[in-house]
PDB file of C-alpha atoms in Angstrom:
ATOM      1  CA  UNK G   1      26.577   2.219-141.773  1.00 74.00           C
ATOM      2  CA  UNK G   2      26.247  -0.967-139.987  1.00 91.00           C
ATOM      3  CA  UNK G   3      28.317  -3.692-142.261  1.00 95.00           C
ATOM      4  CA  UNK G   4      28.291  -7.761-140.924  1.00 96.00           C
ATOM      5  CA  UNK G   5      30.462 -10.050-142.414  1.00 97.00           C
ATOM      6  CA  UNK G   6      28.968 -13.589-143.746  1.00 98.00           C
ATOM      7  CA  UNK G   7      29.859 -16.651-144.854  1.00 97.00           C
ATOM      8  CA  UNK G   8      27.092 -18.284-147.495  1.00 97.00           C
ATOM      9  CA  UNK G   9      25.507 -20.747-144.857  1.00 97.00           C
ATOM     10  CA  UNK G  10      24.609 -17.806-142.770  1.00 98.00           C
ATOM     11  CA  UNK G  11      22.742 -15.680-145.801  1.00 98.00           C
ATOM     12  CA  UNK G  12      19.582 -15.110-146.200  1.00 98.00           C
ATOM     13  CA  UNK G  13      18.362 -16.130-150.056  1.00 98.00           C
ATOM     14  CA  UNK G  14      15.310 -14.254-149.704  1.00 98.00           C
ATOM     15  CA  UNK G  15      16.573 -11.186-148.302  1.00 98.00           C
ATOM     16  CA  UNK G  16      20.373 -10.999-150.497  1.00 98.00           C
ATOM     17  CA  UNK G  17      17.849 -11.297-153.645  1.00 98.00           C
ATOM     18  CA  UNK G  18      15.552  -8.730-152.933  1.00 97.00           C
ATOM     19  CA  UNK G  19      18.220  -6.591-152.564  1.00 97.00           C
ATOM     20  CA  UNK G  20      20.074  -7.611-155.930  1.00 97.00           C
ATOM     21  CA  UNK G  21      16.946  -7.129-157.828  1.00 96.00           C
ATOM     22  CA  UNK G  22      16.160  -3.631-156.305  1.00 95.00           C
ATOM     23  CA  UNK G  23      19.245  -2.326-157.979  1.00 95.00           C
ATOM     24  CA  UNK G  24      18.639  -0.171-160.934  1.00 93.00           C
ATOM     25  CA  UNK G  25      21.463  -1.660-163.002  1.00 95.00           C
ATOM     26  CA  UNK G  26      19.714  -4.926-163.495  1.00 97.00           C
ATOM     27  CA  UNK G  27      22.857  -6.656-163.688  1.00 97.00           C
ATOM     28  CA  UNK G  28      22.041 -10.827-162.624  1.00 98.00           C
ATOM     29  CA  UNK G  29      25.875 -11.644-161.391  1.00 98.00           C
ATOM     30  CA  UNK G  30      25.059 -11.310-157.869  1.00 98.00           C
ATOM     31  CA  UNK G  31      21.822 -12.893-157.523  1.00 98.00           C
ATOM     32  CA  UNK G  32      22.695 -16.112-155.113  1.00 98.00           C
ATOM     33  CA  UNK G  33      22.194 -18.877-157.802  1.00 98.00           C
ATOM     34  CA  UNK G  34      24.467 -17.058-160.273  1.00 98.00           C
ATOM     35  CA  UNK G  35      27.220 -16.991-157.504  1.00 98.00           C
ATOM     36  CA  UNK G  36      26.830 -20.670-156.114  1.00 98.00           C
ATOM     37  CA  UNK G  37      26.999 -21.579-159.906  1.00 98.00           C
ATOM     38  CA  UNK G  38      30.262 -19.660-160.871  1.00 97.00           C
ATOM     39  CA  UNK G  39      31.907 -19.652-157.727  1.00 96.00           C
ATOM     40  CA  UNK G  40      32.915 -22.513-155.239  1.00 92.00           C
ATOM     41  CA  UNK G  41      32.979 -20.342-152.035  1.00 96.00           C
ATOM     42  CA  UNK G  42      31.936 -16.876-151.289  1.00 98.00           C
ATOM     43  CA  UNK G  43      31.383 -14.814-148.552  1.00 98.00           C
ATOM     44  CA  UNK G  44      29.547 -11.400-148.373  1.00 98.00           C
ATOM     45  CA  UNK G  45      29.786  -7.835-146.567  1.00 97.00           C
ATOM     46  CA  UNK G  46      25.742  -6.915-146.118  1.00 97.00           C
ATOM     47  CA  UNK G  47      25.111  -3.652-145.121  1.00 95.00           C
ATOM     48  CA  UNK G  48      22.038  -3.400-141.933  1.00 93.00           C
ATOM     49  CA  UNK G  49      19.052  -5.675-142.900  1.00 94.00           C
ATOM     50  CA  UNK G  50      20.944  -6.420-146.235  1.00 96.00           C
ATOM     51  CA  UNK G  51      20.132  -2.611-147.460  1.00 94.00           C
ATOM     52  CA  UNK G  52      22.476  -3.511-149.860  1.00 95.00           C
ATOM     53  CA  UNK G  53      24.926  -6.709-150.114  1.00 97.00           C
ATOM     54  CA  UNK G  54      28.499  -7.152-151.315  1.00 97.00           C
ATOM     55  CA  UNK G  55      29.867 -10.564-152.174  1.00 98.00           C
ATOM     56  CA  UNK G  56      33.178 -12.066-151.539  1.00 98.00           C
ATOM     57  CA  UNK G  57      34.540 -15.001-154.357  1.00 98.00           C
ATOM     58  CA  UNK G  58      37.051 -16.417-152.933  1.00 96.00           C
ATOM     59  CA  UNK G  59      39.592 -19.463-153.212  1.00 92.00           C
ATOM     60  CA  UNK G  60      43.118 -20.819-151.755  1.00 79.00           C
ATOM     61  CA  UNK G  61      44.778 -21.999-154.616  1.00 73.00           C
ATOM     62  CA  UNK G  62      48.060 -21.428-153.208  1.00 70.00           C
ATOM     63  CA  UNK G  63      48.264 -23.226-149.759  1.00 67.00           C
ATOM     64  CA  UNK G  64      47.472 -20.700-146.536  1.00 72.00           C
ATOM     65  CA  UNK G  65      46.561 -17.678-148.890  1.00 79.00           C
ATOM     66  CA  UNK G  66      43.573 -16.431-149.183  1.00 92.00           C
ATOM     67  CA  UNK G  67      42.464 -14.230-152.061  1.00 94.00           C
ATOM     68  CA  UNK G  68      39.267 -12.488-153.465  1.00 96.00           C
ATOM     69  CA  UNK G  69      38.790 -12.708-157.723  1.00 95.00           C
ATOM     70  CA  UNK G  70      36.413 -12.621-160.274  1.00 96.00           C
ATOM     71  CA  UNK G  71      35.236 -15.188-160.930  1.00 96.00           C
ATOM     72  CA  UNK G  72      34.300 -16.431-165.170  1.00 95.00           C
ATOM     73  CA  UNK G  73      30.793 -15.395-166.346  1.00 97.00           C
ATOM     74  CA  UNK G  74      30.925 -12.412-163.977  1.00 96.00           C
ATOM     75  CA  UNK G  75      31.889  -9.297-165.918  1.00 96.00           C
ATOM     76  CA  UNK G  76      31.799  -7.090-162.532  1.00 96.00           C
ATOM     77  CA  UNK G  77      30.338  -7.334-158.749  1.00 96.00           C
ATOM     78  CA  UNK G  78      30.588  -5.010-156.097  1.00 94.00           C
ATOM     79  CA  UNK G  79      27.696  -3.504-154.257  1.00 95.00           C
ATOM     80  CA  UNK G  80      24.210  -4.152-155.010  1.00 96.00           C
ATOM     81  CA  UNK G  81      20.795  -2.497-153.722  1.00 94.00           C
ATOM     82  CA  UNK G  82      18.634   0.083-154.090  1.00 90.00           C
ATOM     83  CA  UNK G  83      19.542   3.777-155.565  1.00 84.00           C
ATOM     84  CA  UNK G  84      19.161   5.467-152.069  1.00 75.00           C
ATOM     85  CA  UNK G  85      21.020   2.470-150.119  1.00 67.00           C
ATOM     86  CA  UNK G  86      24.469   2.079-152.017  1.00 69.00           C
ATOM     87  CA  UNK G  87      27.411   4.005-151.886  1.00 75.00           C
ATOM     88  CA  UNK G  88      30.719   2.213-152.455  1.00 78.00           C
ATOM     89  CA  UNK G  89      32.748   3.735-149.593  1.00 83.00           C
ATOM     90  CA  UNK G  90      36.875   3.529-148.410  1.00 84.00           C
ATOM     91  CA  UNK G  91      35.074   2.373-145.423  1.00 87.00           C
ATOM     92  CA  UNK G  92      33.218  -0.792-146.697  1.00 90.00           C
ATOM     93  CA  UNK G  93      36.499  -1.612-149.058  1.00 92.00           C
ATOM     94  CA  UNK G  94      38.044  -1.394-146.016  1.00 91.00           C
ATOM     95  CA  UNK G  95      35.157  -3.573-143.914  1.00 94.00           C
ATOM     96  CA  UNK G  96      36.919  -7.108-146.514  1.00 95.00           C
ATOM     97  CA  UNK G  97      38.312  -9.293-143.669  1.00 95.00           C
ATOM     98  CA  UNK G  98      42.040  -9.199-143.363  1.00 93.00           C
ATOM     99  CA  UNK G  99      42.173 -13.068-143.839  1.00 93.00           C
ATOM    100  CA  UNK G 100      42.151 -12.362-147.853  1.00 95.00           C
ATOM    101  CA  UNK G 101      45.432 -11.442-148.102  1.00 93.00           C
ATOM    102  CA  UNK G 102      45.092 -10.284-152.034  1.00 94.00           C
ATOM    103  CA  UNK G 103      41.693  -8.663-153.031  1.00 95.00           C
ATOM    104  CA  UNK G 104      40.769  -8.171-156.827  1.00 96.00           C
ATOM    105  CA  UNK G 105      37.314  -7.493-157.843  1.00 95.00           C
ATOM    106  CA  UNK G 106      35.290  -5.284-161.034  1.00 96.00           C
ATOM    107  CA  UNK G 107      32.843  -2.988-160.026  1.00 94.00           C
ATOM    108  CA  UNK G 108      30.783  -0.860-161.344  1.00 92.00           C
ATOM    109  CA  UNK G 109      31.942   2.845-159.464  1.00 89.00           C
ATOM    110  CA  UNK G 110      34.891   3.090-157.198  1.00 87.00           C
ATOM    111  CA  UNK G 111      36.003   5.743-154.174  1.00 80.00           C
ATOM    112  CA  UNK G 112      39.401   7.211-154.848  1.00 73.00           C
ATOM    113  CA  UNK G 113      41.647   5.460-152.353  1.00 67.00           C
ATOM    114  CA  UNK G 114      45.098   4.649-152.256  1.00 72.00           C
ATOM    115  CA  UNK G 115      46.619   1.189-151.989  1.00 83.00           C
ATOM    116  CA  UNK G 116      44.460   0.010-154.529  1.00 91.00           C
ATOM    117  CA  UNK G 117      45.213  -0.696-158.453  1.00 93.00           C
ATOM    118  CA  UNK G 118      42.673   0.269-160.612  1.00 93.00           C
ATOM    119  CA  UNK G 119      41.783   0.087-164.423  1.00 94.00           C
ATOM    120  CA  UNK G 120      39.371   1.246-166.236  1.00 94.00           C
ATOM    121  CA  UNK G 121      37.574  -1.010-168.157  1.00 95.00           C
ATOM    122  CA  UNK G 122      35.114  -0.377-171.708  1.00 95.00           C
ATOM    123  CA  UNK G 123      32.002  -2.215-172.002  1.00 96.00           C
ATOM    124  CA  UNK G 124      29.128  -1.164-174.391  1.00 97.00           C
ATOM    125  CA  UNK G 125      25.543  -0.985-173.604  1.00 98.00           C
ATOM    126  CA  UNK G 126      22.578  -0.248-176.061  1.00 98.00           C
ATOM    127  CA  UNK G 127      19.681   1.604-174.683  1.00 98.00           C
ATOM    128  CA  UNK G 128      16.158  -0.008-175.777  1.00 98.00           C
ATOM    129  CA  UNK G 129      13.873   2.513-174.699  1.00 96.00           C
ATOM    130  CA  UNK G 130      13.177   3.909-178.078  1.00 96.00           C
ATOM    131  CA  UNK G 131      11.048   1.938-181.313  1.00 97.00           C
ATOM    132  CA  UNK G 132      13.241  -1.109-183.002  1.00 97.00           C
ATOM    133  CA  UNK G 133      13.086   1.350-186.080  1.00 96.00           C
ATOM    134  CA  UNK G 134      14.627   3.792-184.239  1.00 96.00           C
ATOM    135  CA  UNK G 135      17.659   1.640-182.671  1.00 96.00           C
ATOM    136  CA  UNK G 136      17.834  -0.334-186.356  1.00 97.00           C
ATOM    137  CA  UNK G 137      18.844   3.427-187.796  1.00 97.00           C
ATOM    138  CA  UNK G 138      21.920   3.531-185.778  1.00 97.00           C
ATOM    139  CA  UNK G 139      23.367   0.157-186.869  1.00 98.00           C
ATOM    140  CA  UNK G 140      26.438   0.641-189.760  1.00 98.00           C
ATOM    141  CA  UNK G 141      25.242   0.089-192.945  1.00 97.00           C
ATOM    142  CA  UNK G 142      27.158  -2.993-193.701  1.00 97.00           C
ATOM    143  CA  UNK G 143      25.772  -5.157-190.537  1.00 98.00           C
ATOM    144  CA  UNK G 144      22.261  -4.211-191.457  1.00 98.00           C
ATOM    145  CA  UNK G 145      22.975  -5.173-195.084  1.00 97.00           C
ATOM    146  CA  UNK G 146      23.803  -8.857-193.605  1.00 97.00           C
ATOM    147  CA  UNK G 147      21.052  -8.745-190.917  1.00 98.00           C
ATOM    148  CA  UNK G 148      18.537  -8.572-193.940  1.00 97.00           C
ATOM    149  CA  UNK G 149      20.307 -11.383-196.174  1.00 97.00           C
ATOM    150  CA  UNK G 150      20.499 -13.364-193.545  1.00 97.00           C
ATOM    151  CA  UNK G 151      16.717 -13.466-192.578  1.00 97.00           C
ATOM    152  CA  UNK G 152      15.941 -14.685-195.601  1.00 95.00           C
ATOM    153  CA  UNK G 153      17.596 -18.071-195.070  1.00 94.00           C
ATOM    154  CA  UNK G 154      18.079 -18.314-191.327  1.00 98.00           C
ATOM    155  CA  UNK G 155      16.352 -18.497-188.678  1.00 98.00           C
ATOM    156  CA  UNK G 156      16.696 -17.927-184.840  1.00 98.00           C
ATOM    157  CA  UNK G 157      14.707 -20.181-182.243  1.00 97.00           C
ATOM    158  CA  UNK G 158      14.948 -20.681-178.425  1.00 97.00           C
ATOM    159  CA  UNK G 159      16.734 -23.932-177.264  1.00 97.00           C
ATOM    160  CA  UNK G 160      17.454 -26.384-174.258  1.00 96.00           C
ATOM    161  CA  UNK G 161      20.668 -27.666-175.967  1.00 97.00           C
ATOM    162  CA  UNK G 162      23.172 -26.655-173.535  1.00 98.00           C
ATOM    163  CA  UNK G 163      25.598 -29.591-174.171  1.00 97.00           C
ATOM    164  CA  UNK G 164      25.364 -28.541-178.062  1.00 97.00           C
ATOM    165  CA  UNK G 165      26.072 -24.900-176.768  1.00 98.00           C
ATOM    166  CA  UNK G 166      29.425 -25.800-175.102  1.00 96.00           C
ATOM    167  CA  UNK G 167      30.841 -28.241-177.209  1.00 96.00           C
ATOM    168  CA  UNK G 168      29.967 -25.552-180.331  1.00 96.00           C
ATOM    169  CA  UNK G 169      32.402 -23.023-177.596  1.00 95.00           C
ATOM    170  CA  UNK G 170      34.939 -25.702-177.249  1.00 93.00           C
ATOM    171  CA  UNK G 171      35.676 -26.464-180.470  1.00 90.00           C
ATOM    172  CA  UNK G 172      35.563 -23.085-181.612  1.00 83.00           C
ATOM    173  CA  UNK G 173      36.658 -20.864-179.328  1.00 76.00           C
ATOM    174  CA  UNK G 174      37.904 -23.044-176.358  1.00 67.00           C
ATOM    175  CA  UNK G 175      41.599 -22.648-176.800  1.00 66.00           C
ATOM    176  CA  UNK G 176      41.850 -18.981-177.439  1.00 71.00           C
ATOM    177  CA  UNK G 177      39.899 -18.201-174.535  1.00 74.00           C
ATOM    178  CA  UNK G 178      41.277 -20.983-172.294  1.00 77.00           C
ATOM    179  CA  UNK G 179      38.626 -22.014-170.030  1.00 88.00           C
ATOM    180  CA  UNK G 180      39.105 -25.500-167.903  1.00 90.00           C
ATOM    181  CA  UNK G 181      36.877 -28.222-167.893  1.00 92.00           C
ATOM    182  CA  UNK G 182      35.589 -27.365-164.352  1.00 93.00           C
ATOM    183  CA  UNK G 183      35.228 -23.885-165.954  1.00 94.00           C
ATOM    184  CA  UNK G 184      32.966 -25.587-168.455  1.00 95.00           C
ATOM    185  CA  UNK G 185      30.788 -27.674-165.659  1.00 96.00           C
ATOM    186  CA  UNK G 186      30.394 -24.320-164.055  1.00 97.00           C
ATOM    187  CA  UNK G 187      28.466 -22.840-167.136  1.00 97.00           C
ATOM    188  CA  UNK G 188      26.573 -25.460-167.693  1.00 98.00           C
ATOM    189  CA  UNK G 189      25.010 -25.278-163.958  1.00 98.00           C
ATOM    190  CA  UNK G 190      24.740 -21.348-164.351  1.00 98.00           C
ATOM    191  CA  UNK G 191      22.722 -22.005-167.593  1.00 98.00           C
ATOM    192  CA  UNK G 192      20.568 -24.640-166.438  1.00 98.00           C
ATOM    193  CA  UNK G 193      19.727 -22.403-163.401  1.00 98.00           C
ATOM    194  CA  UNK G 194      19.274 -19.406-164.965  1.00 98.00           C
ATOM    195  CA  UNK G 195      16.852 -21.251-167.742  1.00 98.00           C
ATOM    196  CA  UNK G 196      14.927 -22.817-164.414  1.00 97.00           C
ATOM    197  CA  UNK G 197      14.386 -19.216-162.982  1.00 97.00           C
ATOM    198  CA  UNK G 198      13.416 -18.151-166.594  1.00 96.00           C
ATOM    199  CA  UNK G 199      16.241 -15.448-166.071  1.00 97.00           C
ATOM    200  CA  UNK G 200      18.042 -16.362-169.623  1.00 98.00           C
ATOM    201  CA  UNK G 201      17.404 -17.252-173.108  1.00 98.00           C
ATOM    202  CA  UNK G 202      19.521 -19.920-174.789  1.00 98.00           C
ATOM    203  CA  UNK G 203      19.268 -19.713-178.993  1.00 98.00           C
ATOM    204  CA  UNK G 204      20.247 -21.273-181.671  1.00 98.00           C
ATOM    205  CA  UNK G 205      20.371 -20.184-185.608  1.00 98.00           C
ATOM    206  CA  UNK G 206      19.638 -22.707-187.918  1.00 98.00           C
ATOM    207  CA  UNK G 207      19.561 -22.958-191.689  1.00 96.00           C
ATOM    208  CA  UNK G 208      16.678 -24.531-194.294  1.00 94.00           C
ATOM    209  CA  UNK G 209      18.217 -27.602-193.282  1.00 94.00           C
ATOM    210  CA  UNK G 210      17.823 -27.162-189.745  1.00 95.00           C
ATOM    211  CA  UNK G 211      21.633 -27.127-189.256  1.00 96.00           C
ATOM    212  CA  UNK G 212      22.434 -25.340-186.175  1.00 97.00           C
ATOM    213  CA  UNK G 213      24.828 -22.535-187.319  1.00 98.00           C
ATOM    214  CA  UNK G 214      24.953 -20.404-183.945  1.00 98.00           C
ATOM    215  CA  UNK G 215      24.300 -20.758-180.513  1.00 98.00           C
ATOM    216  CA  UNK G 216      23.709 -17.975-177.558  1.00 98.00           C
ATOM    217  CA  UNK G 217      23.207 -17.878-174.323  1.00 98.00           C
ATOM    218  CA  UNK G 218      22.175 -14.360-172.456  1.00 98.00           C
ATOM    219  CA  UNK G 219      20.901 -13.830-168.800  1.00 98.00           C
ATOM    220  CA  UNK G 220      17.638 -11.620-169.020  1.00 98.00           C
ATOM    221  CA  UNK G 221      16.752  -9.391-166.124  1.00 97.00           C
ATOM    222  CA  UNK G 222      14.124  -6.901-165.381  1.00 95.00           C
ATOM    223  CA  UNK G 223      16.239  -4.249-167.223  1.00 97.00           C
ATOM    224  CA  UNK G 224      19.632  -5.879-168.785  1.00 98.00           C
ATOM    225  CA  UNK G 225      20.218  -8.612-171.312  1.00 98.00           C
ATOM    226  CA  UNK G 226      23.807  -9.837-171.082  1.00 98.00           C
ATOM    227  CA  UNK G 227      25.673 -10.847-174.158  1.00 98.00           C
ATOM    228  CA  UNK G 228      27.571 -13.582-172.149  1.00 97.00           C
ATOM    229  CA  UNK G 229      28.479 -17.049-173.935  1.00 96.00           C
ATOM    230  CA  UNK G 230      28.365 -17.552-177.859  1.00 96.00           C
ATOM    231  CA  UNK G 231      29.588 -19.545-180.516  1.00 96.00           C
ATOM    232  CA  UNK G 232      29.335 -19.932-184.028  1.00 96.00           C
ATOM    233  CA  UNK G 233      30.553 -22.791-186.944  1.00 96.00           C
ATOM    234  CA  UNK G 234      32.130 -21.269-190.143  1.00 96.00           C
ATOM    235  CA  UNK G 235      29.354 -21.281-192.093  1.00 97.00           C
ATOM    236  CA  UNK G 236      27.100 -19.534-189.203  1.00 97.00           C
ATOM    237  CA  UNK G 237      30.098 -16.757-189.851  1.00 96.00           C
ATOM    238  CA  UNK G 238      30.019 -16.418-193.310  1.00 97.00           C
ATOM    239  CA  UNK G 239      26.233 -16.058-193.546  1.00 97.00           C
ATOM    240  CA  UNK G 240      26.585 -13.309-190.173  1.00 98.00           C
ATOM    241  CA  UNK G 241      24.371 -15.595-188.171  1.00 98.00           C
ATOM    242  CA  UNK G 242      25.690 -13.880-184.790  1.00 98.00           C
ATOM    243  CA  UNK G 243      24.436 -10.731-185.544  1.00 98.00           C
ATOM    244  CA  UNK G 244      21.153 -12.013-186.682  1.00 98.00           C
ATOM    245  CA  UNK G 245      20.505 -13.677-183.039  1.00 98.00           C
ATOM    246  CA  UNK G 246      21.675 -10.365-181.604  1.00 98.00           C
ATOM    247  CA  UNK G 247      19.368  -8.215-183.621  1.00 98.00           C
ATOM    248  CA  UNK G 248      16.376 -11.020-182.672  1.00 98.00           C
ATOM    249  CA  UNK G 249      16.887 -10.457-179.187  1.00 98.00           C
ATOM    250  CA  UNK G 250      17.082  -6.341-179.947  1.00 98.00           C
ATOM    251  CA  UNK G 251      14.045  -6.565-181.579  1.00 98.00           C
ATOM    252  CA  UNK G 252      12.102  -8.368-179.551  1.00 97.00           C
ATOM    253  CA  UNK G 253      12.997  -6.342-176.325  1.00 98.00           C
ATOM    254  CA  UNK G 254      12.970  -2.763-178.300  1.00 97.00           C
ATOM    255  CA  UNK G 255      10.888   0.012-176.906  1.00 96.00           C
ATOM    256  CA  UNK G 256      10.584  -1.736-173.097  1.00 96.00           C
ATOM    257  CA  UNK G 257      13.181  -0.301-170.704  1.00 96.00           C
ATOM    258  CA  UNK G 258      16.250  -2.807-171.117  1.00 98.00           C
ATOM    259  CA  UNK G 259      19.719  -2.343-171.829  1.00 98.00           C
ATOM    260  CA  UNK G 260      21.607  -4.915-174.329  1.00 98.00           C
ATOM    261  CA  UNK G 261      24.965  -5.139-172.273  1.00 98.00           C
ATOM    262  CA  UNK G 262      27.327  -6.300-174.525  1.00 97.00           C
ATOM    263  CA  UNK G 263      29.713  -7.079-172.126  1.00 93.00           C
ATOM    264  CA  UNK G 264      33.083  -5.098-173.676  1.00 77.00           C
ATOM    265  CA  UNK G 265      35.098  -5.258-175.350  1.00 79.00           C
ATOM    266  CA  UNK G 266      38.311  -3.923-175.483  1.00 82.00           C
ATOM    267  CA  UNK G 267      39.626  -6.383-178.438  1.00 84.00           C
ATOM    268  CA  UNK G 268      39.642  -4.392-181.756  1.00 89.00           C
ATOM    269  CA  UNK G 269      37.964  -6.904-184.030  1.00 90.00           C
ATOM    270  CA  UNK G 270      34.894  -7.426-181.152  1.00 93.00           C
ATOM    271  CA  UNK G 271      34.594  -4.181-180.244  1.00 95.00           C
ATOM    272  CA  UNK G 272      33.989  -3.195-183.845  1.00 96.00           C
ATOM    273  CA  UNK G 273      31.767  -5.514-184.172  1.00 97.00           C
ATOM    274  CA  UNK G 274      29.761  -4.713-181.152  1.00 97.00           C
ATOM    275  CA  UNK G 275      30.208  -1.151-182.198  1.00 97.00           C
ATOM    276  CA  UNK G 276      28.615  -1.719-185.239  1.00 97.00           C
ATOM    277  CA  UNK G 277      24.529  -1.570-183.400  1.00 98.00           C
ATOM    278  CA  UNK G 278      24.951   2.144-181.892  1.00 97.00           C
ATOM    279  CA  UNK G 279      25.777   1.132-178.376  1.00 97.00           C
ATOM    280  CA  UNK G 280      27.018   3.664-176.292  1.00 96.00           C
ATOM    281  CA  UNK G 281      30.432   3.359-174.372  1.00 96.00           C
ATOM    282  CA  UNK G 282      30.319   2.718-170.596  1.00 95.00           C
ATOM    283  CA  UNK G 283      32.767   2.030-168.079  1.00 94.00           C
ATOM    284  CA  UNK G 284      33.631  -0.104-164.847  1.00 95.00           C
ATOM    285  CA  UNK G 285      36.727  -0.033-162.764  1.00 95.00           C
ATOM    286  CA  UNK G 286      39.165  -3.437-162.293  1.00 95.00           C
ATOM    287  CA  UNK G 287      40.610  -2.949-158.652  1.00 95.00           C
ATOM    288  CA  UNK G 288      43.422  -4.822-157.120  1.00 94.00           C
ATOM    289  CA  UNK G 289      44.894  -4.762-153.258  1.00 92.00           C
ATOM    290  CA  UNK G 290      47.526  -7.013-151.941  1.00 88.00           C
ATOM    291  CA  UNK G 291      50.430  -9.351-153.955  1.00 75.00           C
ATOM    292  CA  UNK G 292      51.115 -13.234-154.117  1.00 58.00           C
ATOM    293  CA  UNK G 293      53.881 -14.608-151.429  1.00 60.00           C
ATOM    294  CA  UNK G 294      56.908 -13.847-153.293  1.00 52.00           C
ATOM    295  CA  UNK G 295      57.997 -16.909-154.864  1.00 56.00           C
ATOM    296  CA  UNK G 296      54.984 -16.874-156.701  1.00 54.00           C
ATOM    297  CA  UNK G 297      55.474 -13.308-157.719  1.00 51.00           C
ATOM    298  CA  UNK G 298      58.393 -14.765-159.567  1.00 48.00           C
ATOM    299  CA  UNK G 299      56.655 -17.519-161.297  1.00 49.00           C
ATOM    300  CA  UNK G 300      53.871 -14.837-162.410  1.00 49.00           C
ATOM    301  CA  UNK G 301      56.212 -12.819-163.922  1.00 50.00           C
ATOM    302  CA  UNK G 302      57.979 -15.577-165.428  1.00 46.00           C
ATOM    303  CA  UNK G 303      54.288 -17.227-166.906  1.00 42.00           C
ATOM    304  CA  UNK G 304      53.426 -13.779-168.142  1.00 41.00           C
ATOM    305  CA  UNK G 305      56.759 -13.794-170.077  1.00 46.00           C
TER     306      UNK G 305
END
C-alpha cells in the first residue's frame, strides 16, 4: 500500500472526486468543494493513483501546534474509495505526518490500536429502498397523525434563500449550538456550492399566507441525503412543519436506493424525534491521539468546568 502525503495545491480535483464518489456510503463530506468550504486548510494521505483518499483538516490555533479536527458540517471523514480499495489500517493512521502533534477525526470503521481514544458514536439512517407506503408504516403513530394535519395547511417548496436560512438558525438555535460568525460564512459557501453542483436541496415550509415557517438544507448524493442544517419559528413547531419537510424529502426519494442520514443523535429529545420515522441505528467511531501543550490542558479543564 503505497500512501503519499499532500498538501491541497498538489491534489488532483478530478482524480480525489472520482474516488469520493466511488464509495458506496455516498457520504458528500469529502468531496473537495465540501472541504475547501468547511475547512481553511487541509491536507490528504492518498493511497497509489488516489485508490482511495484520506483528508487532513487542520489548523494552529495555538501558536507552533499543529492539530487535525473535525471540522462543523462534517459529521465524519476518514477514508474514502471504492469497496475493494479501502481498508482503514494501523498503518495508514500511522502514515498522518508527525507535524500534527494532536490528531482527532470521526470515521466511519476503525482498526483496534492503542494510543488512540475512541467513542462510539449513534447516528440513524433510514433505508429507502422499499415503497413510501411501506417506510410511512414504520413511522409512530403520533408523527404521522401531524404529518397529515399539517399537509393540509402547509406546504414545502425548494428555495435559494440562504441568508433567510441562517438568520432563521441564528435566532433560533444560534446560541445553544454556539457556532461563530466565520462558522456561519462557512455554511453559507458550502450551501451555495453544493446548490451550484446540484448536490443539495434547500426548503422552506410556508403557510396559506406564504409565511416561511421552516427552512432545510440537506446535501443529496447518489445514495445519501444528509439531514444537516435546519431551523424552524414557533409557529413552524407547533403546526410540526419539520417533520413535514422531512417526510417530503422521504417521499420523494422512496423506493430509489438512498439512505436518509439523519445525522445522530445522541440528545434524548432529537433522537426521539428522529426515532420516530423507523430509522435504523448505526454507528461511527470519534478517535483522538495526542494532548494540548500543558498549560492549555489546564485551561481546558478549567473551560470544561
Amino acid at each position: 500500500m503505497k500512501i503519499k502525503y499532500l498538501t491541497r495545491k498538489d491534489i488532483s480535483d478530478e482524480l480525489w472526486n472520482a474516488a469520493v464518489e466511488a464509495d458506496t456510503g455516498g457520504y458528500p463530506y469529502a468531496f473537495t468543494f465540501y472541504l475547501d468550504a468547511v475547512a481553511p486548510d487541509w491536507s490528504a494521505l492518498v493511497i497509489g493513483n488516489y485508490e482511495s483518499v484520506f483528508p487532513l483538516p487542520f489548523n494552529s490555533k495555538i501558536p507552533f501546534f499543529k492539530q487535525v479536527y473535525p471540522p462543523h458540517f462534517s459529521q465524519r471523514l476518514g477514508l474514502f474509495g471504492p469497496p475493494n480499495q479501502k481498508c482503514l489500517t494501523t498503518e495508514l493512521l500511522n502514515a498522518i505526518p508527525k507535524e500534527f502533534k494532536k490528531v482527532h477525526l470521526k470515521v466511519s470503521d476503525f482498526p483496534e490500536g492503542k494510543d488512540w481514544a475512541v467513542k462510539k458514536r449513534l447516528n440513524l439512517e433510514l433505508d429507502l429502498n422499499t415503497p413510501y407506503q411501506e417506510t410511512y408504516k414504520g413511522y409512530s403513530k403520533s408523527l404521522a397523525k401531524k404529518i397529515k394535519k399539517a399537509k393540509k395547511h402547509l406546504i414545502v417548496k425548494e428555495s435559494n434563500d440562504i441568508d433567510g436560512l441562517i438568520q432563521l438558525y441564528k435566532n433560533k438555535q444560534g446560541q445553544r449550538i454556539g457556532l461563530s460568525l466565520n462558522d456561519y460564512k462557512r455554511a453559507a459557501l458550502l450551501f451555495e456550492s453544493l446548490l451550484k453542483r446540484q448536490k443539495g436541496k434547500l426548503l422552506e415550509v410556508v403557510d396559506e399566507n406564504e409565511d416561511v415557517l421552516c427552512f432545510g438544507f440537506f446535501p443529496i448524493t447518489t445514495s445519501r441525503i444528509v439531514n444537516l442544517f435546519s431551523a424552524a419559528t414557533e409557529k413552524g413547531r407547533d403546526l410540526a412543519a419539520r417533520p413535514l419537510m422531512i417526510n417530503y424529502l422521504i417521499e420523494s426519494y422512496s423506493g430509489r436506493n438512498y439512505i436518509f442520514d439523519f445525522e445522530g443523535s445522541e440528545l434524548p429529545g432529537v433522537y426521539e424525534f428522529f426515532k420516530s420515522f423507523g430509522p435504523k441505528e448505526r454507528y461511527y467511531y470519534e478517535i483522538e491521539k495526542g494532548q494540548f501543550p500543558f498549560p492549555f490542558q489546564i485551561f481546558k479543564r478549567i473551560f470544561l468546568k
